[in-house]
CSV table of C-alpha atoms in Angstrom, one decimal:
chain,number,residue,atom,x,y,z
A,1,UNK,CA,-21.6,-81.2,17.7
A,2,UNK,CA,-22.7,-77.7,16.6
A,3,UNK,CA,-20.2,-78.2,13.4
A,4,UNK,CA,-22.0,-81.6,12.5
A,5,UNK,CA,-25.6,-80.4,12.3
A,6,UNK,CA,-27.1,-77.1,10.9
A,7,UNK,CA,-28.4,-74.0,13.2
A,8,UNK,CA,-31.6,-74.8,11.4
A,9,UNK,CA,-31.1,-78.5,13.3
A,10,UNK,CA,-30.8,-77.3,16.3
A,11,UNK,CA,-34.1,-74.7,15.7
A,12,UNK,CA,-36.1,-77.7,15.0
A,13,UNK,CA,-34.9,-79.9,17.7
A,14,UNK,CA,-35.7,-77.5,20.5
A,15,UNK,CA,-39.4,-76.8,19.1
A,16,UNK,CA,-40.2,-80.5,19.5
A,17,UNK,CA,-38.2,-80.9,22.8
A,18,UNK,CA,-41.2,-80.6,24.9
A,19,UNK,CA,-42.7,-83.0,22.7
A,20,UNK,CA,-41.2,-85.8,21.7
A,21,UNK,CA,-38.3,-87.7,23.0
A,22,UNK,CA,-34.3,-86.4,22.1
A,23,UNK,CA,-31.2,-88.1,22.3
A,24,UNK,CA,-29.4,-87.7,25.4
A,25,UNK,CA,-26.3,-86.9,24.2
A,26,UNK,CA,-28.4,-84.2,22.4
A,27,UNK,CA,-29.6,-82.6,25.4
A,28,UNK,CA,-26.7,-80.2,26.0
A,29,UNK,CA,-26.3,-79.1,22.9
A,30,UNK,CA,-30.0,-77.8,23.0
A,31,UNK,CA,-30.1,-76.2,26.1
A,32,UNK,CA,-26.3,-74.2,24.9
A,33,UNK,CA,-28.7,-73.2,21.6
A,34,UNK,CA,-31.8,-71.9,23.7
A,35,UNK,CA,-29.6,-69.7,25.7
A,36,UNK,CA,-29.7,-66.0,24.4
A,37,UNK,CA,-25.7,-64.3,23.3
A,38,UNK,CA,-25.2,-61.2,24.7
A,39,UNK,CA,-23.1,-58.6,23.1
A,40,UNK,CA,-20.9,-57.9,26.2
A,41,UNK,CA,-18.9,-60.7,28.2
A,42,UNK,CA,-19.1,-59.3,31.2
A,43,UNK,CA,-22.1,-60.1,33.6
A,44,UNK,CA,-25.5,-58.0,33.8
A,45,UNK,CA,-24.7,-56.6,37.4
A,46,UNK,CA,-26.2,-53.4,38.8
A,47,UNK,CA,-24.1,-49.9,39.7
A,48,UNK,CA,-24.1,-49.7,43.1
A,49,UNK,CA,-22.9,-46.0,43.4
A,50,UNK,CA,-25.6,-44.7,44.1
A,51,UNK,CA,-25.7,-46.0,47.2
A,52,UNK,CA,-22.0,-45.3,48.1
A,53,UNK,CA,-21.6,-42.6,51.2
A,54,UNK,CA,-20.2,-39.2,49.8
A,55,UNK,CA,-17.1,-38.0,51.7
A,56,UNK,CA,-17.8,-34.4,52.6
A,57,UNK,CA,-14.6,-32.3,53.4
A,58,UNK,CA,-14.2,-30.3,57.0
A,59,UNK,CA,-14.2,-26.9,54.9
A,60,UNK,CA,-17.7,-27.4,53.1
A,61,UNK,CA,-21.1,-27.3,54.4
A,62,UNK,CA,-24.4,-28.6,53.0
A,63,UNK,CA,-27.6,-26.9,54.0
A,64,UNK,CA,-30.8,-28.6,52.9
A,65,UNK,CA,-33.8,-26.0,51.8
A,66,UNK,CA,-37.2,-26.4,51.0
A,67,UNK,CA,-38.6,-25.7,47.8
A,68,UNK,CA,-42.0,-23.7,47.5
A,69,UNK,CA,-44.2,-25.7,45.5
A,70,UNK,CA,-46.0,-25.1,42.4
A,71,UNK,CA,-48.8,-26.4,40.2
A,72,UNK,CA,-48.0,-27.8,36.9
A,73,UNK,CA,-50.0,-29.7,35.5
A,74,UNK,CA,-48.3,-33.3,34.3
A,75,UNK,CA,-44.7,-32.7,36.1
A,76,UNK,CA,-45.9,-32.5,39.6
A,77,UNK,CA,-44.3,-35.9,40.9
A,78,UNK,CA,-41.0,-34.8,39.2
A,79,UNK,CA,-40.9,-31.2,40.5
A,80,UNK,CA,-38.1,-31.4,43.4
A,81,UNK,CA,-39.2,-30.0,46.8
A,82,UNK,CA,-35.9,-30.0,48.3
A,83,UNK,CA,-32.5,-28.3,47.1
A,84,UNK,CA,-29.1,-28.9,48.4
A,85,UNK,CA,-26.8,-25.7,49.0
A,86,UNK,CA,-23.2,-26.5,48.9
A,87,UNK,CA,-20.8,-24.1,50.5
A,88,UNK,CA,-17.2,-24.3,50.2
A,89,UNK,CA,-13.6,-22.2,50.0
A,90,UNK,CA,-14.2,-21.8,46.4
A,91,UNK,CA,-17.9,-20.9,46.5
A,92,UNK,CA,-21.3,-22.1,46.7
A,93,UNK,CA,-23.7,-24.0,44.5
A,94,UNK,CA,-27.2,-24.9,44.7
A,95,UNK,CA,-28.3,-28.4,43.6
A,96,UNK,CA,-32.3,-29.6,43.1
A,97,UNK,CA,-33.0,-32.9,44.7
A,98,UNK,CA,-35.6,-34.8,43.1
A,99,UNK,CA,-39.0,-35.5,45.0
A,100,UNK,CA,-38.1,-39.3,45.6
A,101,UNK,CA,-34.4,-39.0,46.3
A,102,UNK,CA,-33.8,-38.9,50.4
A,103,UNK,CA,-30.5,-37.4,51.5
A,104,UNK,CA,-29.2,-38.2,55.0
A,105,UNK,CA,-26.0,-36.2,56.0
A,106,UNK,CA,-24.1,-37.1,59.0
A,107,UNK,CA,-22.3,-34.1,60.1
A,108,UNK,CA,-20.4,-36.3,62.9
A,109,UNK,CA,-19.0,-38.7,60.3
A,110,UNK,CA,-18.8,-36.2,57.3
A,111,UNK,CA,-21.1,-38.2,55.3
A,112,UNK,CA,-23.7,-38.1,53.3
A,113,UNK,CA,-25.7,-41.1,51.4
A,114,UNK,CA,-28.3,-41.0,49.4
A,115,UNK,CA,-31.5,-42.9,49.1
A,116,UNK,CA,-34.7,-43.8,46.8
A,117,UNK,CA,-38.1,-44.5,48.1
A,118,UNK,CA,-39.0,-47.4,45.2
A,119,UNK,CA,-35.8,-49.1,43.8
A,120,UNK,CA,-37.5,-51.2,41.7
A,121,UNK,CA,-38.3,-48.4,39.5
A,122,UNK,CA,-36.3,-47.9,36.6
A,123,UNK,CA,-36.4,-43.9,36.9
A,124,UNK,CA,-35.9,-43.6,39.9
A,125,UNK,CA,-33.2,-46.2,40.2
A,126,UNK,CA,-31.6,-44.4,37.2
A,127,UNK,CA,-31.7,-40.9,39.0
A,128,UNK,CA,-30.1,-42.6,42.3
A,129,UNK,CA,-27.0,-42.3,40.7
A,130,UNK,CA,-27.3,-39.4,38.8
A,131,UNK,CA,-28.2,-37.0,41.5
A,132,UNK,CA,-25.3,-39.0,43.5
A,133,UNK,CA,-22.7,-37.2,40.9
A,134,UNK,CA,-24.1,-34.1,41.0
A,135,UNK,CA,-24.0,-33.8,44.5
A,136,UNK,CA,-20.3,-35.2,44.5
A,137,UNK,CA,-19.1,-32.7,41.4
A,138,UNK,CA,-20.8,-30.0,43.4
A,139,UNK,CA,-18.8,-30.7,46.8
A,140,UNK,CA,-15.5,-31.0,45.0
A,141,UNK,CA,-16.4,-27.9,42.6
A,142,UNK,CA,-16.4,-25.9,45.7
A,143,UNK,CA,-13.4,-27.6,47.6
A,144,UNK,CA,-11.0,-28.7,45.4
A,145,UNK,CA,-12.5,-27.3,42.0
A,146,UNK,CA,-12.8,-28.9,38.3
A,147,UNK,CA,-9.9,-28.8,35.7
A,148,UNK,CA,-9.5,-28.9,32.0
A,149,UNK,CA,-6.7,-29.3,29.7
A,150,UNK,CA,-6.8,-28.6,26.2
A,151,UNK,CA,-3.6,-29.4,24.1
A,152,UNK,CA,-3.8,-27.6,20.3
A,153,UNK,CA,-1.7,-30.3,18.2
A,154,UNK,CA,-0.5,-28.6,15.0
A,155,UNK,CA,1.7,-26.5,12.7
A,156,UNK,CA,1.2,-23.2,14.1
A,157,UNK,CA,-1.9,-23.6,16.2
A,158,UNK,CA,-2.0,-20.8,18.7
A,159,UNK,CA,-4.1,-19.7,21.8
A,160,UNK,CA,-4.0,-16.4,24.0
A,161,UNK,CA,-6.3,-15.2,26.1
A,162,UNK,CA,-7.5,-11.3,25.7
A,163,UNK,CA,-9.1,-8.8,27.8
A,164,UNK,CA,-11.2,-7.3,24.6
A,165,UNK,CA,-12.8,-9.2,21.4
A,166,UNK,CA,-13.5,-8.0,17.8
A,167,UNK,CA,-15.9,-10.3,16.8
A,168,UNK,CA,-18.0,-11.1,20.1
A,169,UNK,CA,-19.8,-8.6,22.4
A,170,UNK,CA,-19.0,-9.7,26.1
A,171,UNK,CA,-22.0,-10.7,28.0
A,172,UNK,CA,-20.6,-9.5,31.6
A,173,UNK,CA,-18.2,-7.2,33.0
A,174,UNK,CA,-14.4,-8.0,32.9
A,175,UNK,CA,-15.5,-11.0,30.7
A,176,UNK,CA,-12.0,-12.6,29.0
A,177,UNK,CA,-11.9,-13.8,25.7
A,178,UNK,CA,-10.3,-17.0,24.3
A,179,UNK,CA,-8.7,-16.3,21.2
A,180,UNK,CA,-7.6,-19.7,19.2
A,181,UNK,CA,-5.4,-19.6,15.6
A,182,UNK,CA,-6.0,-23.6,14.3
A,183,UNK,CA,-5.6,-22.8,10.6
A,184,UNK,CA,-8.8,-20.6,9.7
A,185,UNK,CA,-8.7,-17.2,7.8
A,186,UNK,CA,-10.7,-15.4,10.2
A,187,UNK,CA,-9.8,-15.4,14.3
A,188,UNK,CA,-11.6,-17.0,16.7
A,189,UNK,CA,-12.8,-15.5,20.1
A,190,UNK,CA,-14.8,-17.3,22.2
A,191,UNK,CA,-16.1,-15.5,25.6
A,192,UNK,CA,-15.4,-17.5,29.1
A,193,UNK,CA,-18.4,-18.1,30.9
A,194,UNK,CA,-18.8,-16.8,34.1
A,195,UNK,CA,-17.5,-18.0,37.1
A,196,UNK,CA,-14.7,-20.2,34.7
A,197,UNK,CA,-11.0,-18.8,34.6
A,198,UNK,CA,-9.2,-19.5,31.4
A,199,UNK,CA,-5.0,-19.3,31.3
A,200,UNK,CA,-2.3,-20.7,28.9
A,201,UNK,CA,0.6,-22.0,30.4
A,202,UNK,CA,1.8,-22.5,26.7
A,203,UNK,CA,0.7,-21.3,23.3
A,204,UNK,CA,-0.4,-24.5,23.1
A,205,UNK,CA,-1.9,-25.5,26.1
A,206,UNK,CA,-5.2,-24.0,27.7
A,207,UNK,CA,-5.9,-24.5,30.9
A,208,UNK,CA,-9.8,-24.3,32.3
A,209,UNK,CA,-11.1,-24.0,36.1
A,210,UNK,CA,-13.8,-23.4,37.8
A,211,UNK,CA,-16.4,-24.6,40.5
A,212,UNK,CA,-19.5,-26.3,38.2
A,213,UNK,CA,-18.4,-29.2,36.5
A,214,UNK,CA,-20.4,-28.9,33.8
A,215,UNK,CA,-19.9,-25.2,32.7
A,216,UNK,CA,-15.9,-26.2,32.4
A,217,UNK,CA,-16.6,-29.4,30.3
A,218,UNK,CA,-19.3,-27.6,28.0
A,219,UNK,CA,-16.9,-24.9,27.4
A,220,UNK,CA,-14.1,-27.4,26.6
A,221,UNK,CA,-16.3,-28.7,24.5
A,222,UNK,CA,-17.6,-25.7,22.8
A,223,UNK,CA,-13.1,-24.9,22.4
A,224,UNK,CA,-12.6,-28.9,20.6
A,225,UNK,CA,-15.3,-28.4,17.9
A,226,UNK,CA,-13.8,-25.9,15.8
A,227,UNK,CA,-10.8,-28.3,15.4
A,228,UNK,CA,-11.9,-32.0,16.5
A,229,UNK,CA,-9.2,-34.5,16.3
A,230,UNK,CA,-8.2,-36.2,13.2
A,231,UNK,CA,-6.8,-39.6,12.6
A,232,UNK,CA,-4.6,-39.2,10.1
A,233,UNK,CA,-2.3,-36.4,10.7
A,234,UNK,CA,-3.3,-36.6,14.6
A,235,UNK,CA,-4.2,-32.8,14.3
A,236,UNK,CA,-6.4,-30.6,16.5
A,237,UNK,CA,-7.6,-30.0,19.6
A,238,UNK,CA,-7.5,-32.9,23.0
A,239,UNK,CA,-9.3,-32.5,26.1
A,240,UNK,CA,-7.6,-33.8,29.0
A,241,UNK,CA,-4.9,-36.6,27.4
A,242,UNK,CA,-7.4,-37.6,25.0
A,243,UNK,CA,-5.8,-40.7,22.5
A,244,UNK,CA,-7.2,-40.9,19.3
A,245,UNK,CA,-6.3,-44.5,16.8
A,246,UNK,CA,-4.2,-43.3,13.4
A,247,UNK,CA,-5.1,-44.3,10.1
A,248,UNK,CA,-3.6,-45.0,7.2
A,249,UNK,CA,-3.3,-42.5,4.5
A,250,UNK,CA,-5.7,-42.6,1.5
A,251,UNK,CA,-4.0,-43.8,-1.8
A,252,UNK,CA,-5.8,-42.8,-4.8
Protein backbone atom coordinates (compact mmCIF):
# COMPACT_ATOMS: atom_id res chain seq x y z
CA UNK A 1 0.00 0.00 0.00
CA UNK A 2 2.75 2.44 0.99
CA UNK A 3 4.13 1.95 -2.84
CA UNK A 4 0.61 2.97 -4.19
CA UNK A 5 0.14 6.38 -2.45
CA UNK A 6 2.62 9.17 -1.61
CA UNK A 7 4.28 9.73 2.10
CA UNK A 8 2.56 13.09 1.57
CA UNK A 9 -0.92 10.75 1.37
CA UNK A 10 -0.36 9.20 4.28
CA UNK A 11 0.54 12.85 6.14
CA UNK A 12 -2.75 14.01 5.19
CA UNK A 13 -4.73 11.05 6.01
CA UNK A 14 -3.65 10.81 9.53
CA UNK A 15 -4.35 14.68 10.20
CA UNK A 16 -7.95 14.16 9.28
CA UNK A 17 -8.16 10.67 11.00
CA UNK A 18 -9.68 12.03 14.07
CA UNK A 19 -11.98 13.82 11.90
CA UNK A 20 -13.53 12.35 9.32
CA UNK A 21 -14.20 8.87 8.48
CA UNK A 22 -11.14 6.43 6.59
CA UNK A 23 -11.32 3.39 4.83
CA UNK A 24 -10.85 0.42 6.79
CA UNK A 25 -8.51 -1.23 4.90
CA UNK A 26 -6.67 2.10 5.37
CA UNK A 27 -6.54 1.93 8.99
CA UNK A 28 -3.22 -0.03 9.24
CA UNK A 29 -1.44 1.60 7.01
CA UNK A 30 -1.93 4.79 9.13
CA UNK A 31 -1.29 3.65 12.41
CA UNK A 32 2.39 1.75 10.69
CA UNK A 33 2.92 5.77 9.43
CA UNK A 34 2.29 7.43 12.90
CA UNK A 35 4.71 5.24 14.54
CA UNK A 36 8.15 6.96 15.05
CA UNK A 37 11.60 4.78 13.22
CA UNK A 38 14.27 4.53 15.44
CA UNK A 39 17.73 4.35 14.40
CA UNK A 40 18.66 1.17 16.27
CA UNK A 41 16.66 -2.32 15.92
CA UNK A 42 17.14 -3.35 19.03
CA UNK A 43 14.57 -2.49 21.91
CA UNK A 44 14.82 0.71 24.34
CA UNK A 45 15.56 -1.43 27.45
CA UNK A 46 17.41 -0.14 30.58
CA UNK A 47 21.22 -1.45 31.92
CA UNK A 48 20.57 -3.13 34.75
CA UNK A 49 24.25 -3.31 36.07
CA UNK A 50 24.10 -1.14 38.30
CA UNK A 51 22.20 -3.09 40.31
CA UNK A 52 24.22 -6.35 39.82
CA UNK A 53 26.05 -7.59 43.26
CA UNK A 54 29.93 -7.09 42.93
CA UNK A 55 31.93 -10.26 43.78
CA UNK A 56 34.55 -9.25 46.30
CA UNK A 57 37.62 -11.69 46.45
CA UNK A 58 38.73 -13.34 50.13
CA UNK A 59 42.11 -11.33 49.79
CA UNK A 60 40.55 -7.73 49.53
CA UNK A 61 38.89 -5.63 51.99
CA UNK A 62 36.66 -2.61 51.68
CA UNK A 63 36.49 -0.07 54.47
CA UNK A 64 33.86 2.65 54.18
CA UNK A 65 35.03 6.23 55.56
CA UNK A 66 33.42 9.30 56.15
CA UNK A 67 34.09 12.35 54.33
CA UNK A 68 34.41 15.75 56.28
CA UNK A 69 32.18 18.02 54.79
CA UNK A 70 32.52 21.34 53.27
CA UNK A 71 30.71 24.40 52.09
CA UNK A 72 30.63 25.15 48.42
CA UNK A 73 28.38 26.97 47.29
CA UNK A 74 26.25 25.32 44.15
CA UNK A 75 27.99 21.62 44.40
CA UNK A 76 26.82 20.81 47.89
CA UNK A 77 24.24 17.85 46.87
CA UNK A 78 27.01 16.44 44.59
CA UNK A 79 29.96 16.60 47.10
CA UNK A 80 30.39 12.75 48.26
CA UNK A 81 30.31 12.17 52.06
CA UNK A 82 31.37 8.82 51.89
CA UNK A 83 34.67 7.13 50.26
CA UNK A 84 35.31 3.55 49.73
CA UNK A 85 39.02 2.30 50.59
CA UNK A 86 39.90 -0.79 48.72
CA UNK A 87 42.72 -2.98 50.05
CA UNK A 88 44.20 -5.75 48.23
CA UNK A 89 47.59 -7.95 47.52
CA UNK A 90 48.53 -5.46 44.94
CA UNK A 91 47.66 -2.24 46.93
CA UNK A 92 45.06 0.03 47.96
CA UNK A 93 42.83 2.60 46.33
CA UNK A 94 40.43 5.10 47.59
CA UNK A 95 37.23 5.60 45.68
CA UNK A 96 34.52 8.73 46.39
CA UNK A 97 31.01 7.57 46.61
CA UNK A 98 28.49 10.02 45.61
CA UNK A 99 25.99 11.54 48.23
CA UNK A 100 22.95 9.50 46.79
CA UNK A 101 24.69 6.20 45.97
CA UNK A 102 24.13 3.56 49.10
CA UNK A 103 26.64 0.78 49.28
CA UNK A 104 25.72 -2.38 51.23
CA UNK A 105 28.68 -4.95 51.66
CA UNK A 106 28.03 -8.27 52.95
CA UNK A 107 31.22 -9.52 54.34
CA UNK A 108 29.43 -13.11 54.90
CA UNK A 109 28.59 -13.53 51.30
CA UNK A 110 31.50 -11.43 49.79
CA UNK A 111 29.20 -9.05 48.17
CA UNK A 112 28.62 -5.82 47.73
CA UNK A 113 25.57 -4.00 45.70
CA UNK A 114 24.94 -0.86 45.16
CA UNK A 115 21.98 1.39 45.42
CA UNK A 116 20.29 4.93 44.50
CA UNK A 117 17.87 6.76 46.70
CA UNK A 118 15.64 8.27 43.46
CA UNK A 119 15.88 5.98 40.30
CA UNK A 120 13.76 7.93 38.38
CA UNK A 121 16.30 10.49 38.05
CA UNK A 122 18.30 10.61 35.17
CA UNK A 123 21.63 11.55 37.12
CA UNK A 124 21.49 9.63 39.43
CA UNK A 125 20.32 6.58 37.50
CA UNK A 126 23.28 7.44 35.21
CA UNK A 127 25.81 7.44 38.16
CA UNK A 128 24.35 4.00 39.45
CA UNK A 129 26.29 2.38 37.01
CA UNK A 130 29.09 4.45 36.80
CA UNK A 131 30.21 4.33 40.33
CA UNK A 132 29.36 0.40 40.00
CA UNK A 133 32.55 0.20 37.58
CA UNK A 134 34.67 2.13 39.45
CA UNK A 135 34.15 0.19 42.43
CA UNK A 136 34.62 -3.10 40.31
CA UNK A 137 37.99 -1.76 38.33
CA UNK A 138 39.17 -0.69 41.84
CA UNK A 139 38.66 -4.29 43.53
CA UNK A 140 40.21 -6.10 40.55
CA UNK A 141 43.12 -3.23 40.23
CA UNK A 142 44.14 -4.35 43.61
CA UNK A 143 43.54 -8.27 43.27
CA UNK A 144 44.11 -9.31 40.00
CA UNK A 145 45.48 -5.85 38.41
CA UNK A 146 44.76 -4.08 34.88
CA UNK A 147 46.70 -5.03 31.61
CA UNK A 148 47.58 -3.35 28.37
CA UNK A 149 48.97 -4.52 25.24
CA UNK A 150 50.34 -2.39 22.69
CA UNK A 151 51.50 -4.03 19.40
CA UNK A 152 53.85 -1.38 17.11
CA UNK A 153 52.84 -2.64 13.43
CA UNK A 154 55.62 -1.43 10.98
CA UNK A 155 58.86 -1.44 9.10
CA UNK A 156 61.27 -0.87 11.86
CA UNK A 157 59.04 0.32 14.60
CA UNK A 158 60.93 -0.13 17.90
CA UNK A 159 60.23 0.15 21.71
CA UNK A 160 62.69 -0.16 24.83
CA UNK A 161 62.23 0.86 27.99
CA UNK A 162 65.22 3.05 29.75
CA UNK A 163 66.16 3.91 33.11
CA UNK A 164 67.28 7.61 31.98
CA UNK A 165 65.65 10.15 29.20
CA UNK A 166 67.21 12.93 27.05
CA UNK A 167 64.40 14.83 26.32
CA UNK A 168 61.98 14.52 29.48
CA UNK A 169 62.88 15.39 33.15
CA UNK A 170 61.48 12.47 35.33
CA UNK A 171 58.88 13.57 37.73
CA UNK A 172 59.73 10.92 40.60
CA UNK A 173 62.43 8.84 41.76
CA UNK A 174 63.44 5.62 39.77
CA UNK A 175 60.88 6.88 37.13
CA UNK A 176 61.33 4.58 33.67
CA UNK A 177 61.15 5.90 30.49
CA UNK A 178 59.32 4.48 27.36
CA UNK A 179 61.32 5.08 24.42
CA UNK A 180 59.27 4.43 20.96
CA UNK A 181 61.20 4.54 17.17
CA UNK A 182 57.66 4.67 14.70
CA UNK A 183 59.43 6.60 11.89
CA UNK A 184 60.15 10.16 13.36
CA UNK A 185 63.58 12.02 13.20
CA UNK A 186 63.65 12.83 16.68
CA UNK A 187 63.20 9.93 19.69
CA UNK A 188 60.43 9.61 21.69
CA UNK A 189 60.44 9.21 25.54
CA UNK A 190 57.60 9.21 27.35
CA UNK A 191 57.76 8.87 31.38
CA UNK A 192 55.59 5.89 33.16
CA UNK A 193 53.34 7.16 35.55
CA UNK A 194 53.57 6.18 38.83
CA UNK A 195 52.40 3.24 40.25
CA UNK A 196 52.30 1.67 36.26
CA UNK A 197 55.11 -0.85 35.28
CA UNK A 198 56.09 -0.82 31.70
CA UNK A 199 58.12 -4.00 29.96
CA UNK A 200 58.56 -5.30 26.33
CA UNK A 201 58.41 -8.83 25.85
CA UNK A 202 59.25 -7.95 22.14
CA UNK A 203 60.65 -4.87 20.27
CA UNK A 204 57.40 -4.79 19.21
CA UNK A 205 55.22 -5.43 21.87
CA UNK A 206 54.71 -3.26 25.14
CA UNK A 207 53.22 -4.52 27.90
CA UNK A 208 51.43 -2.09 30.61
CA UNK A 209 50.28 -3.02 34.45
CA UNK A 210 49.19 -1.65 37.14
CA UNK A 211 46.45 -1.27 39.92
CA UNK A 212 44.08 1.94 38.58
CA UNK A 213 42.37 1.24 35.56
CA UNK A 214 42.36 4.43 34.25
CA UNK A 215 46.13 5.54 34.72
CA UNK A 216 47.02 2.22 32.44
CA UNK A 217 44.38 3.06 29.69
CA UNK A 218 45.30 6.90 29.63
CA UNK A 219 48.89 6.03 29.25
CA UNK A 220 48.07 3.58 26.48
CA UNK A 221 46.44 6.08 25.11
CA UNK A 222 48.88 8.85 25.45
CA UNK A 223 51.68 5.71 23.67
CA UNK A 224 48.81 5.17 20.35
CA UNK A 225 48.66 8.93 19.42
CA UNK A 226 51.99 9.49 18.20
CA UNK A 227 51.26 6.65 15.59
CA UNK A 228 47.36 5.96 15.47
CA UNK A 229 46.33 3.21 13.14
CA UNK A 230 45.99 3.69 9.50
CA UNK A 231 43.80 1.95 7.07
CA UNK A 232 45.66 1.69 4.28
CA UNK A 233 49.02 0.19 5.02
CA UNK A 234 47.48 -1.19 8.50
CA UNK A 235 50.52 0.77 10.18
CA UNK A 236 50.93 1.97 13.76
CA UNK A 237 50.20 1.46 17.02
CA UNK A 238 47.04 -1.29 18.59
CA UNK A 239 45.86 -1.34 22.02
CA UNK A 240 44.82 -4.61 23.14
CA UNK A 241 43.91 -6.63 19.57
CA UNK A 242 42.48 -3.60 18.20
CA UNK A 243 41.07 -4.39 14.30
CA UNK A 244 40.96 -1.62 12.09
CA UNK A 245 38.80 -2.00 8.26
CA UNK A 246 41.56 -1.57 5.07
CA UNK A 247 41.00 0.65 2.30
CA UNK A 248 41.68 0.82 -0.92
CA UNK A 249 44.66 2.72 -2.15
CA UNK A 250 44.13 6.21 -3.67
CA UNK A 251 44.61 6.30 -7.52
CA UNK A 252 45.39 9.59 -8.90
Amino acid sequence: MTSLLPQTCFRQLARNFSRQRVPVFLAPELARAQQTQCFSTTPRTQSRMGGAAISVPPEVSLKFIDLPQTQIRGKAKDQPKVAIEVKGPLGELTLNVPPFVNVAHDESLRKATLSVEDATLTHQRAMWGTTRAHLQNSILGVSEGHICILSLVGVGYRASIESTATTVEPEYPGQNFVSLKVGYSHPIELGVPEGVKASTPQPTRILLEGTEKQVVTQFAAKIREWRKPEPYKGKGIFVNGETIRMKAKKIR
